[in-house]
PDB file of C-alpha atoms in Angstrom:
ATOM      1  CA  UNK A   1      -9.962   4.037 -20.400  1.00 72.00           C
ATOM      2  CA  UNK A   2      -8.628   1.010 -18.491  1.00 78.00           C
ATOM      3  CA  UNK A   3      -8.909   2.632 -15.091  1.00 76.00           C
ATOM      4  CA  UNK A   4     -12.440   3.844 -15.852  1.00 80.00           C
ATOM      5  CA  UNK A   5     -13.464   0.328 -16.899  1.00 77.00           C
ATOM      6  CA  UNK A   6     -11.818  -1.099 -13.771  1.00 76.00           C
ATOM      7  CA  UNK A   7     -13.782   1.318 -11.577  1.00 77.00           C
ATOM      8  CA  UNK A   8     -16.956  -0.159 -13.070  1.00 81.00           C
ATOM      9  CA  UNK A   9     -15.920  -3.564 -11.667  1.00 80.00           C
ATOM     10  CA  UNK A  10     -16.352  -2.502  -8.041  1.00 72.00           C
ATOM     11  CA  UNK A  11     -16.693   0.634  -5.971  1.00 63.00           C
ATOM     12  CA  UNK A  12     -13.296   1.643  -4.519  1.00 60.00           C
ATOM     13  CA  UNK A  13     -14.430   1.118  -0.917  1.00 58.00           C
ATOM     14  CA  UNK A  14     -15.422  -2.510  -1.602  1.00 58.00           C
ATOM     15  CA  UNK A  15     -12.005  -3.870  -2.640  1.00 56.00           C
ATOM     16  CA  UNK A  16      -9.780  -3.583   0.416  1.00 64.00           C
ATOM     17  CA  UNK A  17      -6.690  -1.546  -0.369  1.00 71.00           C
ATOM     18  CA  UNK A  18      -7.698  -1.563  -4.065  1.00 74.00           C
ATOM     19  CA  UNK A  19      -4.196  -2.299  -5.393  1.00 80.00           C
ATOM     20  CA  UNK A  20      -3.839  -4.211  -8.666  1.00 83.00           C
ATOM     21  CA  UNK A  21      -0.798  -5.531 -10.541  1.00 89.00           C
ATOM     22  CA  UNK A  22      -1.644  -6.900 -13.972  1.00 91.00           C
ATOM     23  CA  UNK A  23       0.847  -8.260 -16.539  1.00 96.00           C
ATOM     24  CA  UNK A  24      -0.278  -7.386 -20.071  1.00 96.00           C
ATOM     25  CA  UNK A  25       1.025  -8.600 -23.442  1.00 97.00           C
ATOM     26  CA  UNK A  26       0.026  -6.653 -26.552  1.00 97.00           C
ATOM     27  CA  UNK A  27       0.410  -7.840 -30.162  1.00 97.00           C
ATOM     28  CA  UNK A  28       1.836  -5.579 -32.839  1.00 97.00           C
ATOM     29  CA  UNK A  29      -1.676  -4.867 -34.128  1.00 97.00           C
ATOM     30  CA  UNK A  30      -2.540  -3.308 -30.753  1.00 97.00           C
ATOM     31  CA  UNK A  31      -4.827  -6.072 -29.513  1.00 97.00           C
ATOM     32  CA  UNK A  32      -4.242  -7.573 -26.090  1.00 97.00           C
ATOM     33  CA  UNK A  33      -2.755 -11.043 -26.365  1.00 96.00           C
ATOM     34  CA  UNK A  34      -2.541 -11.948 -22.683  1.00 96.00           C
ATOM     35  CA  UNK A  35      -3.516 -10.711 -19.245  1.00 96.00           C
ATOM     36  CA  UNK A  36      -2.337 -12.164 -15.942  1.00 94.00           C
ATOM     37  CA  UNK A  37      -3.654 -10.661 -12.729  1.00 90.00           C
ATOM     38  CA  UNK A  38      -0.662 -10.894 -10.403  1.00 89.00           C
ATOM     39  CA  UNK A  39      -2.195  -9.123  -7.435  1.00 82.00           C
ATOM     40  CA  UNK A  40      -5.793  -8.139  -6.750  1.00 78.00           C
ATOM     41  CA  UNK A  41      -7.734  -7.625  -3.531  1.00 75.00           C
ATOM     42  CA  UNK A  42     -10.524  -9.982  -4.690  1.00 76.00           C
ATOM     43  CA  UNK A  43     -10.582 -12.720  -7.344  1.00 73.00           C
ATOM     44  CA  UNK A  44     -13.906 -11.652  -8.918  1.00 81.00           C
ATOM     45  CA  UNK A  45     -12.808  -8.039  -9.216  1.00 82.00           C
ATOM     46  CA  UNK A  46      -9.450  -9.136 -10.633  1.00 84.00           C
ATOM     47  CA  UNK A  47     -11.256 -11.131 -13.334  1.00 88.00           C
ATOM     48  CA  UNK A  48     -13.430  -8.152 -14.194  1.00 88.00           C
ATOM     49  CA  UNK A  49     -10.364  -5.913 -14.454  1.00 87.00           C
ATOM     50  CA  UNK A  50      -8.667  -8.501 -16.698  1.00 91.00           C
ATOM     51  CA  UNK A  51     -11.725  -8.530 -18.983  1.00 92.00           C
ATOM     52  CA  UNK A  52     -11.656  -4.723 -19.160  1.00 90.00           C
ATOM     53  CA  UNK A  53      -7.989  -4.802 -20.193  1.00 91.00           C
ATOM     54  CA  UNK A  54      -8.628  -7.508 -22.818  1.00 93.00           C
ATOM     55  CA  UNK A  55     -11.238  -5.223 -24.407  1.00 92.00           C
ATOM     56  CA  UNK A  56      -8.702  -2.395 -24.774  1.00 91.00           C
ATOM     57  CA  UNK A  57      -6.832  -1.686 -28.006  1.00 93.00           C
ATOM     58  CA  UNK A  58      -3.391  -0.095 -27.878  1.00 93.00           C
ATOM     59  CA  UNK A  59      -1.497   1.808 -30.587  1.00 95.00           C
ATOM     60  CA  UNK A  60      -0.067  -0.345 -33.399  1.00 96.00           C
ATOM     61  CA  UNK A  61       3.663  -1.097 -33.106  1.00 95.00           C
ATOM     62  CA  UNK A  62       6.164  -3.129 -35.104  1.00 94.00           C
ATOM     63  CA  UNK A  63       6.551  -5.855 -32.473  1.00 94.00           C
ATOM     64  CA  UNK A  64       3.970  -5.343 -29.728  1.00 95.00           C
ATOM     65  CA  UNK A  65       5.180  -5.475 -26.171  1.00 97.00           C
ATOM     66  CA  UNK A  66       4.517  -6.343 -22.571  1.00 96.00           C
ATOM     67  CA  UNK A  67       4.283  -4.410 -19.335  1.00 95.00           C
ATOM     68  CA  UNK A  68       2.936  -4.589 -15.795  1.00 95.00           C
ATOM     69  CA  UNK A  69       0.063  -2.238 -15.108  1.00 89.00           C
ATOM     70  CA  UNK A  70      -0.131  -1.077 -11.491  1.00 87.00           C
ATOM     71  CA  UNK A  71      -3.009   0.980 -10.199  1.00 80.00           C
ATOM     72  CA  UNK A  72      -5.262   1.565  -7.223  1.00 79.00           C
ATOM     73  CA  UNK A  73      -9.039   1.677  -7.469  1.00 74.00           C
TER      74      UNK A  73
END
């Protein structure tokens, strides 16, 4: 779902090499607690991708977690 939402932010051909690195922190209840776009070809598209990730809900865990999401549009 995240990649599909990110594709809605911009057509692949409009974002240079299309590579994104996004640090994500998720609470134990599965809701996104923090998003930091570490690398994006364009600021506006990076913000849109961050918003798409914030709207995502992950599986519930005891302690939550964090990870870096890397993908190419």
